[in-house]
XYZ file of C-alpha atoms in Angstrom:
747
model
C 101.742 128.057 114.730
C 99.045 129.963 116.787
C 99.513 133.470 117.672
C 96.512 134.467 119.466
C 93.063 132.608 120.578
C 89.866 134.520 120.965
C 86.774 133.167 122.763
C 83.835 134.782 121.055
C 80.137 134.380 121.810
C 77.026 134.420 118.941
C 76.381 137.953 120.243
C 79.821 139.299 119.081
C 81.544 139.665 122.531
C 85.030 138.521 122.993
C 84.993 136.722 126.313
C 88.653 135.913 126.699
C 91.751 136.474 124.523
C 95.095 134.704 124.822
C 98.405 135.521 123.253
C 101.724 133.556 122.957
C 103.971 135.619 120.810
C 103.140 139.032 119.821
C 99.829 140.790 120.906
C 97.384 141.171 117.932
C 94.757 143.548 119.093
C 91.031 142.208 119.206
C 90.025 144.182 116.407
C 91.354 141.516 114.050
C 87.708 139.550 115.195
C 86.176 142.499 113.118
C 86.927 140.525 109.970
C 85.227 137.365 111.782
C 82.145 139.356 112.680
C 81.565 140.734 109.116
C 81.399 137.168 107.769
C 79.393 135.817 110.660
C 76.754 138.457 110.084
C 76.360 137.285 106.215
C 75.912 133.531 107.840
C 72.513 132.275 107.787
C 73.247 129.935 111.127
C 75.983 130.018 113.436
C 77.644 126.886 112.127
C 77.577 127.993 108.523
C 80.778 130.529 109.235
C 83.607 129.204 107.073
C 86.150 127.724 109.050
C 89.164 129.723 107.516
C 88.871 133.402 106.808
C 91.875 135.390 105.311
C 92.637 138.745 106.032
C 95.180 141.047 104.606
C 97.819 139.972 106.917
C 96.463 137.089 109.108
C 94.487 133.764 109.006
C 91.447 133.386 110.944
C 90.689 129.751 111.689
C 87.617 129.315 113.822
C 85.338 126.215 115.228
C 81.922 126.548 116.682
C 80.469 124.496 119.863
C 77.598 125.533 122.140
C 77.312 129.293 120.965
C 80.857 129.815 121.322
C 83.535 130.137 118.645
C 87.255 129.714 118.980
C 89.035 131.865 116.910
C 92.837 131.179 116.299
C 95.012 133.757 114.520
C 97.637 132.673 112.225
C 100.562 134.645 111.132
C 102.754 132.048 109.161
C 101.859 129.227 106.926
C 100.277 126.337 108.849
C 98.408 123.319 108.356
C 94.858 124.501 108.929
C 93.606 120.826 109.800
C 96.140 120.640 112.486
C 94.923 123.893 114.047
C 91.163 122.872 113.758
C 91.938 119.581 115.754
C 93.800 121.443 118.343
C 90.590 123.791 118.791
C 88.557 120.710 119.225
C 91.078 119.094 121.596
C 90.678 122.566 123.568
C 86.863 121.968 123.733
C 87.108 118.443 124.665
C 89.512 119.317 127.637
C 87.259 122.314 129.055
C 84.205 119.967 128.495
C 85.928 117.345 130.882
C 87.454 120.008 133.321
C 84.351 122.026 133.466
C 81.558 119.315 132.503
C 80.631 122.023 129.689
C 81.754 124.080 127.507
C 79.823 127.034 127.611
C 79.950 131.013 127.830
C 79.304 130.526 131.756
C 81.764 128.016 132.540
C 84.917 130.070 130.802
C 83.745 133.120 132.967
C 83.562 131.118 135.979
C 87.146 129.466 135.460
C 88.926 132.048 133.471
C 92.020 131.559 135.732
C 92.137 127.667 135.021
C 91.519 128.480 131.322
C 94.521 130.391 130.839
C 96.672 127.837 132.984
C 95.344 125.000 130.705
C 96.130 126.961 127.627
C 99.623 127.793 128.679
C 100.414 123.938 129.363
C 98.758 123.032 126.225
C 100.613 125.458 124.119
C 104.467 126.380 124.274
C 105.248 129.572 122.155
C 102.001 128.668 120.073
C 102.627 124.948 119.296
C 100.872 122.142 121.203
C 102.905 120.768 123.889
C 100.324 118.596 126.055
C 97.271 117.466 124.821
C 96.607 114.334 126.734
C 94.051 114.782 129.658
C 95.435 112.573 132.122
C 98.953 114.571 131.813
C 96.911 117.613 132.048
C 95.342 116.523 135.097
C 98.774 115.792 136.714
C 99.717 119.295 135.858
C 96.427 121.211 136.795
C 94.034 119.597 139.119
C 90.591 119.754 138.064
C 88.272 122.019 140.183
C 86.377 120.799 142.511
C 84.254 122.294 145.752
C 86.540 121.074 148.511
C 89.565 121.921 146.648
C 88.511 125.580 145.803
C 87.803 125.929 149.590
C 91.128 124.642 150.189
C 92.858 126.879 147.848
C 91.000 129.879 149.100
C 92.439 129.052 152.756
C 95.783 127.900 151.946
C 96.406 130.310 148.895
C 97.519 127.626 146.769
C 96.772 127.221 143.314
C 95.421 123.897 141.129
C 99.045 123.735 139.517
C 101.224 121.097 140.523
C 104.692 121.608 141.644
C 106.560 118.599 139.847
C 106.438 117.830 136.160
C 104.458 114.485 135.176
C 106.711 111.455 134.758
C 105.001 110.967 131.238
C 106.614 113.992 130.061
C 110.134 112.811 130.552
C 109.688 109.801 128.624
C 109.181 108.762 125.078
C 105.421 107.732 125.819
C 104.379 111.244 126.995
C 100.921 110.153 127.077
C 101.330 107.953 130.008
C 102.735 108.731 133.406
C 104.947 106.178 135.096
C 104.233 104.354 138.224
C 100.466 103.562 137.497
C 99.141 101.099 140.107
C 95.747 99.827 140.489
C 94.182 97.292 142.787
C 91.789 95.872 140.162
C 93.234 95.966 136.601
C 90.732 96.613 134.240
C 90.047 98.248 130.754
C 86.848 98.769 129.153
C 86.438 99.373 125.204
C 83.137 101.299 123.669
C 82.579 101.178 120.010
C 80.294 104.157 119.276
C 78.668 104.604 115.767
C 76.959 107.805 114.484
C 75.101 106.934 111.119
C 73.995 109.715 108.779
C 71.599 109.087 106.349
C 69.312 110.883 103.891
C 65.932 108.904 102.425
C 63.911 110.070 99.662
C 60.204 109.945 99.602
C 60.076 106.484 98.363
C 62.063 105.201 101.333
C 65.342 104.668 98.942
C 68.481 105.624 100.369
C 70.246 108.828 98.782
C 73.370 109.186 100.925
C 74.413 106.819 104.041
C 77.807 107.012 106.090
C 78.953 105.941 109.344
C 81.282 107.614 111.690
C 82.577 105.468 114.648
C 84.926 105.614 117.586
C 86.789 103.350 120.058
C 86.839 104.973 123.396
C 88.462 103.412 126.320
C 88.689 103.667 130.007
C 91.942 102.246 130.664
C 92.826 101.096 134.676
C 95.907 99.242 134.112
C 98.873 99.280 136.330
C 102.626 99.479 135.092
C 103.395 99.816 131.270
C 101.052 97.421 129.634
C 101.474 96.904 125.549
C 98.096 95.965 124.173
C 97.521 94.476 120.851
C 93.948 94.387 119.505
C 92.796 92.726 116.209
C 89.548 93.148 114.296
C 87.881 90.693 112.419
C 86.973 92.769 109.682
C 89.341 95.630 109.527
C 88.843 96.319 105.852
C 85.609 97.804 106.456
C 86.919 100.957 107.599
C 87.525 103.427 104.819
C 89.469 106.281 106.804
C 90.840 105.780 110.097
C 92.445 108.397 112.570
C 94.457 107.244 115.455
C 95.272 108.434 119.082
C 99.319 109.033 118.860
C 99.722 105.874 121.263
C 98.980 103.800 118.246
C 101.850 102.279 116.113
C 100.640 103.245 112.646
C 102.986 101.150 110.661
C 101.724 97.917 112.318
C 98.167 99.052 111.370
C 99.356 100.199 107.761
C 100.849 96.932 107.212
C 98.856 94.247 109.202
C 95.599 95.984 110.316
C 96.490 95.248 113.844
C 96.039 98.203 116.549
C 99.042 98.096 118.864
C 99.585 100.721 121.418
C 101.016 101.436 125.111
C 97.587 102.988 126.334
C 97.324 106.322 128.400
C 95.807 106.121 131.772
C 92.275 106.817 132.171
C 89.705 107.795 129.379
C 90.868 108.429 125.917
C 89.647 107.834 122.334
C 92.043 105.157 120.677
C 90.764 105.725 116.911
C 87.702 107.275 114.966
C 86.970 105.604 111.681
C 84.637 106.699 108.706
C 82.548 103.988 106.593
C 80.983 105.467 103.343
C 79.689 102.222 101.500
C 76.166 102.719 101.325
C 75.186 99.250 100.701
C 76.858 98.493 103.965
C 75.131 101.042 106.373
C 71.731 99.384 107.603
C 69.163 101.561 108.842
C 67.597 100.496 111.992
C 64.581 102.890 112.166
C 61.811 103.732 109.907
C 59.368 106.575 109.323
C 56.139 106.358 107.520
C 54.491 109.621 106.700
C 51.416 111.528 105.273
C 51.833 115.353 105.185
C 49.394 117.786 103.591
C 49.944 121.315 104.205
C 46.912 122.738 102.609
C 45.333 126.216 103.571
C 42.816 125.249 106.079
C 43.098 121.794 105.771
C 46.481 121.012 106.606
C 47.185 117.318 108.313
C 49.838 115.321 109.431
C 50.160 111.609 110.104
C 53.650 110.037 111.307
C 54.438 106.503 112.349
C 58.074 105.817 113.668
C 59.541 102.412 114.700
C 62.391 100.021 114.759
C 62.980 97.743 111.845
C 61.951 94.311 113.110
C 65.270 92.629 111.825
C 67.372 94.658 113.972
C 65.798 93.183 117.165
C 67.117 96.211 119.269
C 65.117 98.735 121.324
C 65.279 102.380 120.165
C 66.233 105.041 122.756
C 66.254 108.702 123.235
C 64.003 109.071 119.762
C 63.638 112.753 119.009
C 61.825 113.649 115.493
C 62.118 117.482 114.188
C 60.607 119.097 111.321
C 61.145 122.880 110.555
C 57.769 123.882 109.311
C 57.281 126.660 106.497
C 56.921 129.977 107.511
C 53.330 129.979 106.268
C 52.186 127.364 109.278
C 50.864 129.183 112.232
C 50.231 126.299 114.540
C 50.270 122.839 115.030
C 47.600 120.911 116.881
C 49.039 116.958 117.417
C 48.605 114.162 119.522
C 51.135 111.604 120.142
C 50.910 108.163 121.152
C 54.381 108.362 122.960
C 56.364 110.897 123.983
C 55.815 114.775 124.097
C 55.235 117.268 121.397
C 56.343 120.980 121.014
C 56.004 123.593 118.403
C 57.611 127.080 118.586
C 55.607 129.376 116.554
C 59.036 131.557 116.181
C 61.520 129.348 114.722
C 58.825 127.263 113.027
C 60.253 123.932 114.743
C 58.148 121.029 115.686
C 59.843 118.597 118.121
C 58.715 115.005 118.936
C 60.360 113.517 121.899
C 59.525 110.043 121.837
C 62.117 108.517 124.119
C 61.971 104.446 124.013
C 60.513 102.782 121.111
C 60.363 99.141 121.793
C 60.259 96.071 118.826
C 56.457 95.725 117.587
C 55.447 99.007 119.495
C 55.707 102.032 116.850
C 54.649 105.374 117.868
C 52.104 107.656 115.944
C 51.761 111.269 115.758
C 48.411 112.615 114.093
C 46.717 115.837 114.029
C 46.221 119.073 112.029
C 48.469 121.810 110.740
C 47.101 125.495 110.329
C 48.492 126.991 107.149
C 48.055 130.535 106.010
C 47.910 131.723 102.560
C 46.372 129.984 99.383
C 49.301 128.033 97.975
C 50.059 124.223 98.648
C 53.425 124.105 100.504
C 56.056 121.531 99.881
C 56.763 119.116 102.589
C 59.773 120.010 105.061
C 62.246 117.593 105.471
C 62.222 115.064 108.658
C 65.172 114.693 111.115
C 65.340 111.703 113.371
C 67.870 111.312 116.059
C 68.129 108.119 118.160
C 70.323 105.906 120.029
C 70.869 101.855 120.126
C 72.801 100.059 122.892
C 75.039 97.256 122.285
C 74.624 97.345 118.407
C 77.512 98.201 115.868
C 75.678 99.122 112.624
C 78.836 98.525 110.477
C 79.350 94.829 111.944
C 82.853 95.695 113.118
C 83.871 92.934 115.424
C 87.119 92.562 117.792
C 88.535 89.505 117.659
C 90.835 89.482 120.654
C 92.992 91.810 122.833
C 96.475 90.409 124.297
C 98.686 92.301 126.572
C 102.352 92.053 127.145
C 104.866 93.590 129.160
C 103.059 93.030 132.765
C 103.014 89.919 134.748
C 99.447 90.260 136.039
C 96.167 89.527 134.132
C 93.460 91.963 134.032
C 90.282 90.218 135.116
C 87.461 92.875 134.181
C 86.696 94.869 130.791
C 89.152 92.919 128.624
C 89.350 89.582 127.159
C 93.271 88.426 127.988
C 94.521 85.483 125.980
C 98.344 84.544 126.388
C 99.511 81.842 124.156
C 102.300 81.252 126.794
C 99.500 79.397 128.902
C 98.732 77.159 126.110
C 102.520 75.947 125.432
C 103.153 72.644 127.084
C 105.700 69.952 126.874
C 103.367 67.739 125.092
C 102.213 70.378 122.486
C 105.700 70.797 121.548
C 106.636 67.303 121.251
C 103.629 66.748 119.263
C 103.598 69.975 116.860
C 107.358 70.767 116.582
C 107.699 68.898 112.880
C 104.659 70.188 111.479
C 104.936 72.654 108.847
C 101.418 74.456 108.209
C 101.033 77.680 106.480
C 97.751 77.889 108.285
C 98.930 77.902 111.841
C 99.600 81.275 111.904
C 97.588 83.870 110.161
C 99.681 85.251 107.376
C 100.924 88.771 107.545
C 100.122 91.315 105.112
C 103.258 93.282 105.328
C 104.886 92.088 101.919
C 108.030 94.305 102.304
C 109.087 92.694 105.632
C 112.772 91.127 104.661
C 113.085 87.939 106.002
C 116.924 86.495 106.133
C 117.596 82.850 107.251
C 121.084 81.478 107.551
C 122.338 78.221 106.809
C 125.203 76.554 108.222
C 127.131 73.465 106.632
C 127.319 71.922 110.424
C 123.446 71.782 110.728
C 122.261 70.084 107.647
C 118.791 70.111 108.393
C 118.560 73.877 107.501
C 119.231 73.152 103.801
C 116.163 70.878 103.809
C 114.082 73.271 105.571
C 115.103 76.155 103.387
C 113.724 74.464 100.379
C 110.313 73.631 102.288
C 109.896 77.409 102.858
C 111.627 79.048 100.334
C 108.397 81.011 99.525
C 108.445 82.724 102.796
C 112.064 83.970 102.688
C 113.322 86.978 101.042
C 117.014 86.232 101.668
C 119.180 83.007 102.042
C 122.733 83.084 103.456
C 124.344 80.068 103.448
C 127.527 80.355 105.810
C 130.180 79.243 103.246
C 132.962 81.668 102.695
C 136.004 83.131 104.534
C 138.317 86.054 103.493
C 141.697 85.736 104.852
C 144.818 87.553 104.146
C 146.994 87.202 101.052
C 150.836 88.047 101.345
C 153.286 88.363 98.470
C 156.938 88.441 100.319
C 155.588 89.153 103.586
C 153.499 91.976 102.216
C 149.997 92.156 102.235
C 148.713 92.210 98.739
C 144.886 91.301 98.585
C 142.427 88.636 100.259
C 142.147 85.192 99.387
C 138.579 83.537 99.275
C 138.102 80.201 100.920
C 135.271 77.524 101.283
C 134.266 77.313 97.440
C 133.960 73.502 98.151
C 130.791 74.220 100.135
C 128.580 75.358 97.141
C 125.463 73.518 96.728
C 124.356 74.048 92.739
C 121.546 72.133 92.907
C 120.211 73.599 96.079
C 120.451 77.052 94.878
C 118.578 76.203 91.781
C 115.848 74.365 93.989
C 115.464 77.356 95.956
C 115.086 79.771 92.931
C 112.341 77.297 91.216
C 110.322 77.855 94.530
C 110.737 81.350 94.841
C 112.084 83.284 91.813
C 112.431 86.556 93.835
C 114.590 85.081 96.651
C 117.964 86.656 96.984
C 120.706 84.102 97.692
C 123.416 86.003 99.806
C 125.967 83.692 101.435
C 128.170 84.998 104.343
C 131.763 85.742 104.183
C 133.559 86.311 107.509
C 137.251 87.965 107.571
C 138.863 85.370 109.441
C 142.221 84.715 110.850
C 143.853 88.070 110.484
C 146.024 89.510 112.876
C 145.912 92.831 114.410
C 148.938 94.237 112.248
C 147.331 92.781 108.975
C 143.832 94.256 109.679
C 145.460 97.606 110.171
C 147.469 97.379 107.199
C 144.217 96.396 105.269
C 142.317 99.135 106.562
C 144.744 101.730 106.152
C 145.555 100.714 102.508
C 143.181 101.852 100.485
C 144.230 100.221 97.210
C 144.717 96.775 99.124
C 141.267 97.020 100.305
C 139.724 98.075 96.884
C 141.650 95.047 95.375
C 140.129 92.705 97.900
C 136.451 93.768 97.682
C 136.778 93.901 93.785
C 137.966 90.145 94.096
C 135.098 89.277 96.516
C 132.491 90.992 94.092
C 133.815 89.456 90.992
C 134.043 86.067 92.663
C 130.074 86.561 93.668
C 129.183 87.627 90.485
C 131.118 84.685 88.518
C 129.053 82.364 90.806
C 125.837 83.798 89.802
C 124.992 84.908 93.644
C 122.651 87.939 94.465
C 124.708 89.392 97.038
C 126.754 88.968 100.352
C 126.422 89.127 104.220
C 129.871 90.490 104.841
C 131.009 90.270 108.410
C 134.061 92.487 109.116
C 133.001 95.337 111.302
C 133.235 93.334 114.613
C 135.901 91.175 113.220
C 138.235 94.104 112.710
C 137.448 95.594 116.257
C 138.343 92.203 117.747
C 141.639 92.017 115.692
C 142.671 95.384 116.494
C 141.178 95.682 120.220
C 140.575 99.538 119.705
C 137.138 101.505 119.308
C 139.254 104.129 117.632
C 139.331 102.265 114.253
C 135.437 102.514 113.789
C 135.246 105.297 111.460
C 138.182 103.870 109.040
C 135.939 100.252 108.995
C 132.923 102.231 108.219
C 134.663 104.214 105.364
C 135.955 100.905 103.975
C 132.560 99.459 104.075
C 131.350 102.291 101.866
C 134.110 101.253 99.483
C 132.828 97.621 99.515
C 129.444 98.665 98.505
C 130.496 100.345 95.704
C 132.173 97.385 94.585
C 128.886 95.160 94.961
C 126.642 98.029 93.408
C 128.731 98.031 90.225
C 127.672 94.459 89.697
C 124.124 94.825 90.693
C 124.457 92.830 93.874
C 123.264 93.621 97.289
C 125.566 93.742 100.462
C 124.474 93.456 104.121
C 126.754 94.075 107.265
C 126.199 92.633 110.524
C 127.094 94.473 114.088
C 127.059 93.925 117.528
C 124.317 94.659 119.631
C 124.792 98.051 120.939
C 123.590 97.360 124.512
C 124.862 95.694 127.503
C 122.639 93.345 129.487
C 121.800 96.355 131.749
C 120.473 98.342 128.538
C 123.406 100.569 129.019
C 125.382 101.494 125.750
C 128.695 99.762 125.271
C 129.899 101.676 122.616
C 130.516 99.057 119.746
C 128.578 101.172 117.822
C 126.635 104.216 118.154
C 123.310 105.617 116.475
C 125.267 107.990 114.490
C 127.813 105.409 113.217
C 124.809 103.085 112.413
C 123.265 105.732 110.238
C 126.395 105.997 108.392
C 126.563 102.164 108.125
C 123.093 101.936 106.949
C 124.253 104.380 103.872
C 126.711 101.783 103.255
C 124.701 99.056 102.700
C 121.365 97.597 101.668
C 120.631 95.936 105.063
C 122.457 95.937 108.489
C 121.920 93.340 110.861
C 122.110 93.593 114.562
C 123.105 90.703 116.442
C 120.300 91.107 118.887
C 120.785 87.003 120.192
C 124.270 88.058 121.518
C 123.188 88.726 125.096
C 125.774 88.323 127.758
C 123.907 88.867 131.329
C 125.630 87.997 134.853
C 123.041 85.763 135.338
C 120.504 83.102 133.761
C 117.846 85.260 132.009
C 117.197 84.081 128.740
C 119.032 84.125 125.109
C 117.577 87.478 124.002
C 115.427 89.020 126.525
C 112.378 90.760 125.112
C 113.185 94.226 126.674
C 116.724 94.032 125.741
C 116.091 92.927 122.143
C 113.507 95.976 121.675
C 115.995 98.445 123.846
C 118.797 97.428 120.948
C 116.522 98.129 117.924
C 115.164 101.217 119.666
C 118.501 102.770 120.569
C 119.644 102.365 116.813
C 116.633 103.837 115.248
C 114.976 100.607 113.408
C 113.875 101.470 109.778
C 113.523 99.123 106.835
C 117.053 98.574 106.172
C 117.469 97.136 109.655
C 117.450 93.591 110.406
C 117.051 92.171 114.020
C 118.890 88.843 114.672
C 116.403 86.200 115.882
C 117.761 83.149 117.389
C 116.561 79.666 116.595
C 118.898 78.086 119.319
C 118.920 78.098 123.217
C 121.409 78.308 126.167
C 121.846 75.794 128.821
C 122.822 77.157 132.259
C 124.728 74.493 134.641
C 127.004 75.010 137.273
C 128.625 78.396 135.989
C 128.592 77.017 132.533
C 126.684 78.268 129.467
C 126.351 75.913 126.447
C 124.373 76.387 123.416
C 121.629 73.999 122.715
C 120.170 73.011 119.272
C 116.701 71.263 118.564
C 118.016 67.725 119.275
C 119.246 68.354 122.711
C 116.214 70.232 123.500
C 113.499 67.722 122.278
C 115.623 64.666 124.440
C 115.579 66.830 127.519
C 111.767 67.704 126.971
C 110.993 63.935 126.786
C 111.994 63.541 130.598
C 109.570 63.423 133.322
C 111.966 65.428 135.575
C 111.823 68.512 133.527
C 109.595 71.273 133.980
C 108.398 73.837 131.364
C 107.323 77.560 132.216
C 107.014 80.867 130.808
C 109.733 83.605 131.922
C 107.913 86.949 132.325
C 111.127 88.762 132.692
C 112.582 87.689 129.499
C 109.534 86.652 127.555
C 110.991 83.133 126.838
C 110.080 79.680 127.945
C 112.200 78.041 130.274
C 112.933 74.185 131.029
C 114.045 73.236 134.504
C 116.455 70.048 134.777
C 117.668 68.776 138.075
C 121.101 70.091 137.083
C 120.537 73.098 134.683
C 118.212 75.735 133.374
C 117.633 75.714 129.477
C 116.154 78.846 127.664
C 114.992 77.855 124.212
C 112.645 79.706 121.734
C 109.345 78.805 121.530
C 106.282 80.091 119.168
C 105.367 82.458 121.776
C 108.767 83.947 122.247
C 109.448 84.082 118.447
C 106.013 85.720 117.674
C 106.515 88.276 120.308
C 109.523 89.256 118.612
C 108.752 89.206 115.062
C 105.607 91.585 116.162
C 108.068 93.603 117.481
C 110.019 93.678 114.439
C 106.755 94.613 112.775
C 106.363 97.680 114.864
C 109.700 98.993 113.999
C 109.582 98.271 110.572
C 112.651 96.283 110.389
C 113.291 92.871 108.996
C 114.321 89.572 110.752
C 117.730 87.527 110.208
C 117.556 83.852 111.738
C 120.521 81.960 113.140
C 120.102 79.631 112.236
C 117.656 77.532 110.280
C 118.972 74.122 111.254
C 119.076 75.075 115.189
C 115.307 75.354 115.515
C 112.278 73.293 115.620
C 110.594 73.039 112.204
C 107.607 74.661 113.046
C 109.108 77.930 114.115
C 108.921 78.547 110.240
C 105.210 78.609 110.345
C 105.307 82.288 112.042
C 107.048 83.815 109.063
C 104.943 85.611 106.623
């Protein structure tokens, strides 16, 4: 990327130069100086200059240029963004970015550039990480360094650099946990003589001062996010979730950072909070100027730091002006007239009147008027924050953020009162139309059939658990497989689902059941036998006008054979199965076990590499992220374990995360599955207490003899939101075991 970087002032002096690859002589800057001399203003130098063998990319700030030398094809905007990041970093380290501070801190400048770039490529650009690596200069530290011979360089690598969240260091602790969010907007408007808006745009920022302990996961929703035309995010923001839901989800850096910047270009949405009435006459020997500046009454806010500037024509010799507020200055050399007004309160406009000395004989055109001002506690675009939620930590921040948790509002009474309510308005619909939502329906939980009919419009796939593939032998030799469970097919129910959602996919599950180890080995090793079985299954599904199948073979084969060495053979067979379904234009979905143990260590049942191969052999692959087996009661599918499983395998649109609608009851060393009927019965008892387990992020119900972990709107929404973040779908096991109002969380 960057080969060299030169610090150049407006006088044409090279203050510093830094090289990462080969040394390029500073004479390369002569090309830059030639262009600079031809520019009328310092800001007018083109940002990209082409030379016979290099590209020069520059930015300008405070009478200094940063000139980057590029020798290979590189995205120029990336270089420009990095140079601006250098300026921001130096401004925070040295209080300002200027000629003098660069010279005074040249050693630290080189140290910072060494950390920010590695072999010319950006490495560390987060302020809080840089400050851990290189301590900012101060008076006492400078004296101590001179006495002891130490430097500001840290001897240890920041913990954030060793994690998948490099912008946040680990082990952050604060006594008072607080976070402040500042919305800053800059308005740029051109108004003609008649007061009509010719051009208007808003450039906005959300800056954050975060002082939260641990590793908080924040979610911010805006009331009107559609206002934003063009948005640029800090790397911590999960872009997919913003793209799909317009929700800001992020693990924040520690300290100060810019969360996002945005642009609003719709002129009719830009309200101008200030007005200028002017009477300007630049006649020889009779020049007059009369200006009135004030706030628009409708805004109701005080204007602060108001400055009006006019660059007069060259024929203007002097200005004799009197201001009602502030100070007036005129520079005869630059012809700049500057009126520093300061504060203007509502109903108290400021005026500037006087004469202007003009030489010559012709009447001059009026110069443009430039206004700068600030308004506190006013967002011109109307952008508003709806709410800010925090997950992942036990404490509640009490300053700077409005903390709302649904867990606090979930009570026994509310569950008993609302569990059967189906209300599409209960949860704000998600805009991610491509999120796959599959519901399993089991014959032994008949309520799932009715619930699937009522909510068919929310589901992309329905998988009734109907069929079994069992070994078929002729004369004791495995020939193919036979399909059982055909009596479970409900034709009328299938038609009803399709009437209510013509796009829904009916993909009944088929499980390879009752296979001995020898039969399964023979099946997988004999390609012809497996092919006959797969074609029989595909033809059966096609004859029954089904859209595909959920196939449970991977785990069943491992259980039958009791060996992990067979995994590659299973995956190869599943590739053949997909071909049989693809010929008949049907989908195929495979299920795999959770890849991690209760302590988040890999169990080797499936690795990321094997998972990628499996996704190539399927339309979707479902991870059984409800199959948690801990060494003590810790929930059905703890939040951290649930996310770790998805993250370990990589996620993606072909992934379905298993979501449990059932619970577990832990009592005297026993673990029993619990469905809605048992849960509601126990919930009614006065001897039970409901609480939220911050470790598993699930609700638990304590009885005199047991502890019940059962899903709630809170626990399910946390996991569905996580699925959105990783761009994965969900697969619910099963519809008949949960409370009806769980489906209100679906899209």
